[in-house]
Short mmCIF file of C-alpha atoms and ligand atoms in Angstrom, two decimals:
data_model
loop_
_atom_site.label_atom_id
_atom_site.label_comp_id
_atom_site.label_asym_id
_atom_site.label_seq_id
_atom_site.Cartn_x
_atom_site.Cartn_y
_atom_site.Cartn_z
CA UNK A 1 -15.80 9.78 2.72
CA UNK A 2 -13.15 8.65 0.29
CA UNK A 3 -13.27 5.28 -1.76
CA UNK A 4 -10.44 3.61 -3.75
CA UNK A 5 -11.13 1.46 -6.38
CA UNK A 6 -8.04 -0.57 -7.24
CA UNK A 7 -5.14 -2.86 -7.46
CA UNK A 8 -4.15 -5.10 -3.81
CA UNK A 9 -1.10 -6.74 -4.28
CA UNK A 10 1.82 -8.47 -2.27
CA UNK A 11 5.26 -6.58 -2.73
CA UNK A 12 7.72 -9.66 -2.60
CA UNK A 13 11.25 -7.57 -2.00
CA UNK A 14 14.65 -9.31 -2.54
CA UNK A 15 17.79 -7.94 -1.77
CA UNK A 16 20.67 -8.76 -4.37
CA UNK A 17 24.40 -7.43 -4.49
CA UNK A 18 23.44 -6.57 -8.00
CA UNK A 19 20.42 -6.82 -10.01
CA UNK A 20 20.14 -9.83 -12.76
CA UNK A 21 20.85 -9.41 -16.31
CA UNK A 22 18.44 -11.09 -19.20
CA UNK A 23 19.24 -14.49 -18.87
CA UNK A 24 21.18 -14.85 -15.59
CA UNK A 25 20.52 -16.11 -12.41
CA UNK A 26 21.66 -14.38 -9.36
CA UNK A 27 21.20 -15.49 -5.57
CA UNK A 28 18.88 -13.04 -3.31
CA UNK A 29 20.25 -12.21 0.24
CA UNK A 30 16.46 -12.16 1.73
CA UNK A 31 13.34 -12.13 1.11
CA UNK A 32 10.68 -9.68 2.70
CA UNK A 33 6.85 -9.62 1.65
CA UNK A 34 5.24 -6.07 2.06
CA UNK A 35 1.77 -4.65 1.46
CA UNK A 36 1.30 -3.32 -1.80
CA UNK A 37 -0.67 -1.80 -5.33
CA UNK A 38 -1.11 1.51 -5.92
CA UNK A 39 -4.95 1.25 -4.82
CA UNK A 40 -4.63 -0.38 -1.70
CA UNK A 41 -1.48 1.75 -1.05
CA UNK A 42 -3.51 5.21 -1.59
CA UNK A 43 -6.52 3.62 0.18
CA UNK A 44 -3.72 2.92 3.31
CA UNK A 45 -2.58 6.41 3.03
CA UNK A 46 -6.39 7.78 3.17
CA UNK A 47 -7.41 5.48 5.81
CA UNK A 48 -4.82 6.49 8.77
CA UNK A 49 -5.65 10.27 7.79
CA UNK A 50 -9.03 9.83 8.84
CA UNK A 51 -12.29 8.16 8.70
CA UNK A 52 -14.60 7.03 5.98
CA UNK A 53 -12.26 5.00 3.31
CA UNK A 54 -13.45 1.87 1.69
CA UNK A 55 -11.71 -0.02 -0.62
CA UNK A 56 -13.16 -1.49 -3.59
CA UNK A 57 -10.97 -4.46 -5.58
CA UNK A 58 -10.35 -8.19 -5.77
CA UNK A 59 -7.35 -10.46 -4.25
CA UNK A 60 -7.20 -14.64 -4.34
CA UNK A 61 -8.53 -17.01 -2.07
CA UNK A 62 -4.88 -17.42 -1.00
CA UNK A 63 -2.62 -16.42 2.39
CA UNK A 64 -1.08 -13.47 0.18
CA UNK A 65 -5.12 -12.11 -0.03
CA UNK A 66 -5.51 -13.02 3.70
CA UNK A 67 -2.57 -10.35 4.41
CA UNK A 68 -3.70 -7.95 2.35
CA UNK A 69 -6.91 -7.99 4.13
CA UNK A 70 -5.27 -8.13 7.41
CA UNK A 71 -2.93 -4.67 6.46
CA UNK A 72 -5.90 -2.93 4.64
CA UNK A 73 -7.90 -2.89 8.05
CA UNK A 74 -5.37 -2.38 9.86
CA UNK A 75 -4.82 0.77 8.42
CA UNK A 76 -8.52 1.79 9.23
CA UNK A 77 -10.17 0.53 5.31
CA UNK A 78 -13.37 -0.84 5.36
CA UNK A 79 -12.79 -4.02 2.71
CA UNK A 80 -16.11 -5.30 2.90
CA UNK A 81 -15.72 -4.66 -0.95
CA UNK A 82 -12.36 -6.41 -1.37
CA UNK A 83 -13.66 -9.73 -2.98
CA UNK A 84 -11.75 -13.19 -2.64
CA UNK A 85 -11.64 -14.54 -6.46
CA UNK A 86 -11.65 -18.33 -7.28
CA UNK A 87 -9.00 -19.87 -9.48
CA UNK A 88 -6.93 -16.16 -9.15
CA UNK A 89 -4.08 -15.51 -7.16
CA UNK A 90 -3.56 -12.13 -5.36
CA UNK A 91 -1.70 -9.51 -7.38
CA UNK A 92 2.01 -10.03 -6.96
CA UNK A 93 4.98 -7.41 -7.30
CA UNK A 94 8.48 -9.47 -7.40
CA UNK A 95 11.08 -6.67 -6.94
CA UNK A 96 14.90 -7.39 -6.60
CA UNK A 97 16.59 -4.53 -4.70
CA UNK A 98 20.09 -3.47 -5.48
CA UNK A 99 21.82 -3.57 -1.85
CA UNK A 100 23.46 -0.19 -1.66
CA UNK A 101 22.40 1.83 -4.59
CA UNK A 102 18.35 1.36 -3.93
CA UNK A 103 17.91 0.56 -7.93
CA UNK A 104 15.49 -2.17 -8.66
CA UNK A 105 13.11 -4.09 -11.22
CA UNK A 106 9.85 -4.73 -11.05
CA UNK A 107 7.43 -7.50 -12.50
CA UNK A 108 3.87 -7.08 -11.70
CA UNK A 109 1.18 -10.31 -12.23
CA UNK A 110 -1.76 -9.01 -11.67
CA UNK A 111 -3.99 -11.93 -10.63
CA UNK A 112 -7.23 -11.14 -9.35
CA UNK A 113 -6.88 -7.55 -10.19
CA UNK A 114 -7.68 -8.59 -13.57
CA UNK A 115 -10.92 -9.59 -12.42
CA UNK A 116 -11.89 -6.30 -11.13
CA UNK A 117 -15.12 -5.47 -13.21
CA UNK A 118 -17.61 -2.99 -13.94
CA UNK A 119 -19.92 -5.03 -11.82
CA UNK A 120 -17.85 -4.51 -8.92
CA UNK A 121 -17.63 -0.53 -9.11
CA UNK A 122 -21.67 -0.09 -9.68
CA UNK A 123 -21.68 -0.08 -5.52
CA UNK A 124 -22.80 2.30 -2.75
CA UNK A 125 -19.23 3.10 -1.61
CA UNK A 126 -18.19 4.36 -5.40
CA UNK A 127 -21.52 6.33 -6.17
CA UNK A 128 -21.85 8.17 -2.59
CA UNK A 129 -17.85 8.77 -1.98
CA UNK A 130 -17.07 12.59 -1.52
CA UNK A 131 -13.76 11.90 -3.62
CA UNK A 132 -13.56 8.61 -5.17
CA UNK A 133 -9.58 7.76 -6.28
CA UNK A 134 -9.07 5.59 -9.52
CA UNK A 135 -5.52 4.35 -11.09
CA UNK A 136 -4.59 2.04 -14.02
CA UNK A 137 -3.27 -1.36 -12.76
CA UNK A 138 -6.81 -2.92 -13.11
CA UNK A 139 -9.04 -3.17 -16.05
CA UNK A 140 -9.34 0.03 -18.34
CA UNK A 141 -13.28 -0.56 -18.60
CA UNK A 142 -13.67 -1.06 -14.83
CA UNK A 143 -11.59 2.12 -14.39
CA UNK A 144 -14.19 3.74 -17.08
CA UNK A 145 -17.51 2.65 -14.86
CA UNK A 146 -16.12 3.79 -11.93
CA UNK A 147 -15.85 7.07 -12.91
CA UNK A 148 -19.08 7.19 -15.06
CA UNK A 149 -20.76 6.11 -11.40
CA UNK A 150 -19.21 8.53 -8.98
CA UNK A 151 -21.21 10.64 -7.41
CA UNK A 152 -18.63 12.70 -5.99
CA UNK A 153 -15.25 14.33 -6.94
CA UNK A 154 -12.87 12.13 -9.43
CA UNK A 155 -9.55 11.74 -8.77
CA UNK A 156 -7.00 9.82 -11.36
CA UNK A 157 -3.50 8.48 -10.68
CA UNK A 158 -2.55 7.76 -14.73
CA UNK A 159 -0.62 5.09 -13.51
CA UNK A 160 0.97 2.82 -14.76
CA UNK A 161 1.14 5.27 -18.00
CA UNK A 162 -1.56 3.59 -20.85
CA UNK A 163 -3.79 4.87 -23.70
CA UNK A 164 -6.39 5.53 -22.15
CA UNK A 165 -10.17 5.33 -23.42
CA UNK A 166 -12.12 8.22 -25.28
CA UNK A 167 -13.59 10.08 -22.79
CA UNK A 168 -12.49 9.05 -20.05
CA UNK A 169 -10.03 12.27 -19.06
CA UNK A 170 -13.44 14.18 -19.48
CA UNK A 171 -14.89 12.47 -16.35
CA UNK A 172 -12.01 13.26 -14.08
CA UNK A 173 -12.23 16.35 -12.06
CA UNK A 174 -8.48 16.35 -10.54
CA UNK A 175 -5.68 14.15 -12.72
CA UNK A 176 -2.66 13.32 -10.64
CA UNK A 177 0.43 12.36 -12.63
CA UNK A 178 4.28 12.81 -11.30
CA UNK A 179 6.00 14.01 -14.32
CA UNK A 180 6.81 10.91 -16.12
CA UNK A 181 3.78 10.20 -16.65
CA UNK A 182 2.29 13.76 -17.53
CA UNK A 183 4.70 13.85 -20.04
CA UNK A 184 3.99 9.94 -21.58
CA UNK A 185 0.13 11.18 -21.41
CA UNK A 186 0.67 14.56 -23.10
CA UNK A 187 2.89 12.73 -26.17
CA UNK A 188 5.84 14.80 -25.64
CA UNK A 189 9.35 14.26 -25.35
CA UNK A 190 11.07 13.51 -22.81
CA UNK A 191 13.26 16.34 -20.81
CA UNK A 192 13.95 18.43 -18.24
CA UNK A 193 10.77 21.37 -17.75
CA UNK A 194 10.35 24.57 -16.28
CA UNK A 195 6.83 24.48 -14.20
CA UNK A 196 5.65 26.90 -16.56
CA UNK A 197 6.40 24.01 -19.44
CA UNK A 198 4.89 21.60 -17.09
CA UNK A 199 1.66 23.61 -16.60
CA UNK A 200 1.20 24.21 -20.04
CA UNK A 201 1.23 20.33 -20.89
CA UNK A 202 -1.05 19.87 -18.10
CA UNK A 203 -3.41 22.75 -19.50
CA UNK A 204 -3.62 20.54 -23.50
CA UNK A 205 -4.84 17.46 -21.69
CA UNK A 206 -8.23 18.68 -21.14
CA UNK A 207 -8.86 17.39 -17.66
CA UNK A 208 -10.47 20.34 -15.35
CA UNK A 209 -7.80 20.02 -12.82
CA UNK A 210 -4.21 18.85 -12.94
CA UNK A 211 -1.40 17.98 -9.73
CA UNK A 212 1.65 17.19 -11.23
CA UNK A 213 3.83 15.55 -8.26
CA UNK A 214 7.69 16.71 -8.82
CA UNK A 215 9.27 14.41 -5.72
CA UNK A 216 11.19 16.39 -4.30
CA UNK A 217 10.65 19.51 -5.66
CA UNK A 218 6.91 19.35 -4.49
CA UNK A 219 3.92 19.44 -6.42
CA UNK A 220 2.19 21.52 -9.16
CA UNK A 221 -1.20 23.10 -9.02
CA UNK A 222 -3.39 23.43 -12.69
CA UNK A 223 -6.61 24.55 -11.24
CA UNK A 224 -9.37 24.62 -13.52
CA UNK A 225 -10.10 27.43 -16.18
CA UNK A 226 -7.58 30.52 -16.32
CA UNK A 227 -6.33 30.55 -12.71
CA UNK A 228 -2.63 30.84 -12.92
CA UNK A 229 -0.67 27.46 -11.46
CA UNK A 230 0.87 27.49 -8.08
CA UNK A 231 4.31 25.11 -7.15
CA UNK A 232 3.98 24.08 -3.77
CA UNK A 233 7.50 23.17 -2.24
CA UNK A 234 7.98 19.95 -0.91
CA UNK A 235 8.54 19.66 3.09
CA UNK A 236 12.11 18.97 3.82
CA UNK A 237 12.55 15.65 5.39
CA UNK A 238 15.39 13.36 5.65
CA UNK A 239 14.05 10.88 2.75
CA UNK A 240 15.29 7.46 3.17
CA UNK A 241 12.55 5.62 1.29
CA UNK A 242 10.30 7.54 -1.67
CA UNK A 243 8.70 4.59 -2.59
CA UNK A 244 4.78 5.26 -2.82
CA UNK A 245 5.12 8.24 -1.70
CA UNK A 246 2.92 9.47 -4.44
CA UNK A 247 0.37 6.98 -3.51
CA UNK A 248 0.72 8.52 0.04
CA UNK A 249 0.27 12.09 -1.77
CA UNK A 250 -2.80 10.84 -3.22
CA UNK A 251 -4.64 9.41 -0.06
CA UNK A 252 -3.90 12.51 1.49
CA UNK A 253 -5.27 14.56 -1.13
CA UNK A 254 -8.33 13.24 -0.85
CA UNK A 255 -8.97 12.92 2.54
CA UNK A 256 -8.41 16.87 2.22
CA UNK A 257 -10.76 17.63 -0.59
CA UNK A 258 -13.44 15.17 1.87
CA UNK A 259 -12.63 17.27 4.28
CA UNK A 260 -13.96 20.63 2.34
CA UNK A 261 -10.27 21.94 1.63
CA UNK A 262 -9.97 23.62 -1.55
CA UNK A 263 -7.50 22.34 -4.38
CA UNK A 264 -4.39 24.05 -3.29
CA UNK A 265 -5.26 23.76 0.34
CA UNK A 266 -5.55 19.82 0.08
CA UNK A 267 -2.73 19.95 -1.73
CA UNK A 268 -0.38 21.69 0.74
CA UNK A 269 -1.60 19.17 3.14
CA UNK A 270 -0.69 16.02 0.87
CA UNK A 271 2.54 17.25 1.00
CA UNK A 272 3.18 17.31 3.92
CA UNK A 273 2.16 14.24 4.68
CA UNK A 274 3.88 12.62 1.21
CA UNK A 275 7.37 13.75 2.78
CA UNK A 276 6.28 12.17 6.33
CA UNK A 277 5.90 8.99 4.53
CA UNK A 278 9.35 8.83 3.17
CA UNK A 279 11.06 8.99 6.48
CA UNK A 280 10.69 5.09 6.42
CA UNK A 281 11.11 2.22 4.56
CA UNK A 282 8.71 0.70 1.94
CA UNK A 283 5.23 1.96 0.58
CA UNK A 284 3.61 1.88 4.15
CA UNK A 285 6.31 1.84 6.51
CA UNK A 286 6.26 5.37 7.74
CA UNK A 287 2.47 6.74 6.61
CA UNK A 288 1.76 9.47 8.80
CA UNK A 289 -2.01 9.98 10.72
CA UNK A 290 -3.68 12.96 10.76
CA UNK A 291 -1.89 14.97 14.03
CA UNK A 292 1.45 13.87 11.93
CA UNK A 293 0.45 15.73 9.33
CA UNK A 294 -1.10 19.00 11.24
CA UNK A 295 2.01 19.31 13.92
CA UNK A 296 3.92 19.79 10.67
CA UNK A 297 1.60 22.19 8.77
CA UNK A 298 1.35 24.37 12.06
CA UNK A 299 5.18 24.12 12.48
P1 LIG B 1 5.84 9.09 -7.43
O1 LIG B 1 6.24 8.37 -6.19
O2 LIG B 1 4.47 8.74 -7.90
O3 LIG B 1 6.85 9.08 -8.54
P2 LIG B 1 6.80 11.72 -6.61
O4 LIG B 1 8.17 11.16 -6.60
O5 LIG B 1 6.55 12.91 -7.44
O6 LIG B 1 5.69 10.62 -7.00
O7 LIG B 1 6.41 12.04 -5.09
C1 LIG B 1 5.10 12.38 -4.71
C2 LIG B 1 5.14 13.49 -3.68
O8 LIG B 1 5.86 13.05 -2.53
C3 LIG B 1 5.85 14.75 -4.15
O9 LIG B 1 4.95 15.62 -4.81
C4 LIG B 1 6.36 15.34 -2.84
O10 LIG B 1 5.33 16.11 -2.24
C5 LIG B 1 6.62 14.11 -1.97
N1 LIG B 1 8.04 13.72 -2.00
C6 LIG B 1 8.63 12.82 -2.83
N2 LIG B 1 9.96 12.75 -2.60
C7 LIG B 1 10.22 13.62 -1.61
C8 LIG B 1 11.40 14.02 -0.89
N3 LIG B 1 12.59 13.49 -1.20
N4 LIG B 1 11.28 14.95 0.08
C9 LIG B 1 10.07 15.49 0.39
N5 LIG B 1 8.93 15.18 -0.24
C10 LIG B 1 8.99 14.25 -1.22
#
């Protein structure tokens, strides 16, 4: 079994002809509301792989919680966890998109994410989950007891990149950054790195296990201890959408180590299904099920 504990939040999209500048007002073409957060997005991903994924986190007592419910079992997540929170409303991404070029902005409020707290993580769900999957966008300290309770195997998205507590890093058994953010977490400059550079920041962190995801370029394996560290090539796909695609990557992962795959095993399956899930638009518009994900890897 595989349980998220998380951020839920409503992605409220606007296309623009061209994104605002401080201080200016400019007039959105339309307005689409998507599922969203990086938990619930990963706990999506997990859920249409396969069985067994509960989500643990908080939205408001508002229609923007109601859908977020709604998706979450939809897309096979137990949210019996998922409490509504008085006087909070449910996490909200605002996000003008640039028509044509794809660039955007982003301004998260986190709402009732905030309220996540150690309280909530000290449940059956966190400390019998084969793999349980933390990230950052809800309070470092709840974050901290969830992976002090885990039972099973600790998995850590570091993002959105932070400082992150003492000891923390020491209670994670596979850290899952995209480059970006291995490099903010290592203290390093910025820059264009060889794998073997990337591997060897991933190696000073002192986290047993390390996936750096490289888009499209794939993903690369730090196992634990001296083993040497493997790239594994992304799928080729026609991409038309990347976003949460590592959030997609993530889910999958874990629903392979669940499954008894090794690292590098679960991690050629993530791929796979990671490039599946940018054939379509948004975080969850294309998220691939399990047969998706095995036609490809037997292709
Ligand atoms: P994030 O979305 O967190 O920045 P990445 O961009 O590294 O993460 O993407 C996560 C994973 O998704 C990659 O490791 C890769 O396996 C897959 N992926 C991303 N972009 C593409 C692409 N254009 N083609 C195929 N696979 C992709």
């Amino acid at each position: 079994s595989v349980t998220v504990v998380g951020s839920v939040n409503e992605d409220v999209l606007v296309a623009v002809d061209r994104l605002p500048g401080r201080g200016e007002t400019v007039v959105g073409r339309s307005v689409t509301r998507a599922p969203g957060g990086k938990g619930a997005n990963q706990a999506a991903a997990a859920g249409l792989l396969g069985p067994g994924v509960h989500m643990v986190g908080r939205v408001g007592e508002d229609a923007a919680g109601d859908r977020q419910l709604a998706a979450l079992a939809g897309s096979r997540v137990n949210v019996s966890r998922v409490h509504r929170t008085p006087g909070l409303p449910t996490g909200t991404a605002t996000i003008p998109v640039e028509e044509g070029s794809g660039e955007n902005l982003i301004v998260v409020a986190p709402g009732a994410n905030e309220a996540l707290s150690p309280a909530d993580v000290d449940v059956e769900p966190v400390h019998r989950a084969d793999v349980l999957l933390l990230q950052l966008e809800v309070p470092l300290e709840t974050v901290q007891a969830a992976a002090t309770a885990a039972g099973g195997t600790v998995v850590l998205t570091p993002a959105p990149p932070r400082a992150l507590p003492d000891g923390l890093l020491s209670r994670v058994d596979v850290l899952v950054p995209n480059e970006h953010e291995l490099v903010q977490l290592a203290g390093a400059a910025p820059g264009d790195r060889t794998p073997a550079e990337l591997a060897a920041l991933a190696r000073g962190l002192g986290v047993r296990a390390v996936v750096v995801t490289l888009g499209a370029r794939g993903a690369l394996v730090v196992p634990s201890g001296d083993g040497p560290a493997l790239l594994q090539e992304a799928l080729a796909v026609d991409a038309v959408d990347t976003t949460g695609a590592g959030d997609c990557f993530t889910g999958a992962l874990a629903q392979g180590l669940a499954g008894g795959a090794d690292l590098a095993g679960a991690v050629r399956y993530a791929v796979a299904a990671a490039a599946l899930s940018t054939t379509g638009p948004g975080a969850r518009g294309a998220l691939p099920g399990d047969d998706d994900v095995r036609a490809v890897l037997d292709r």
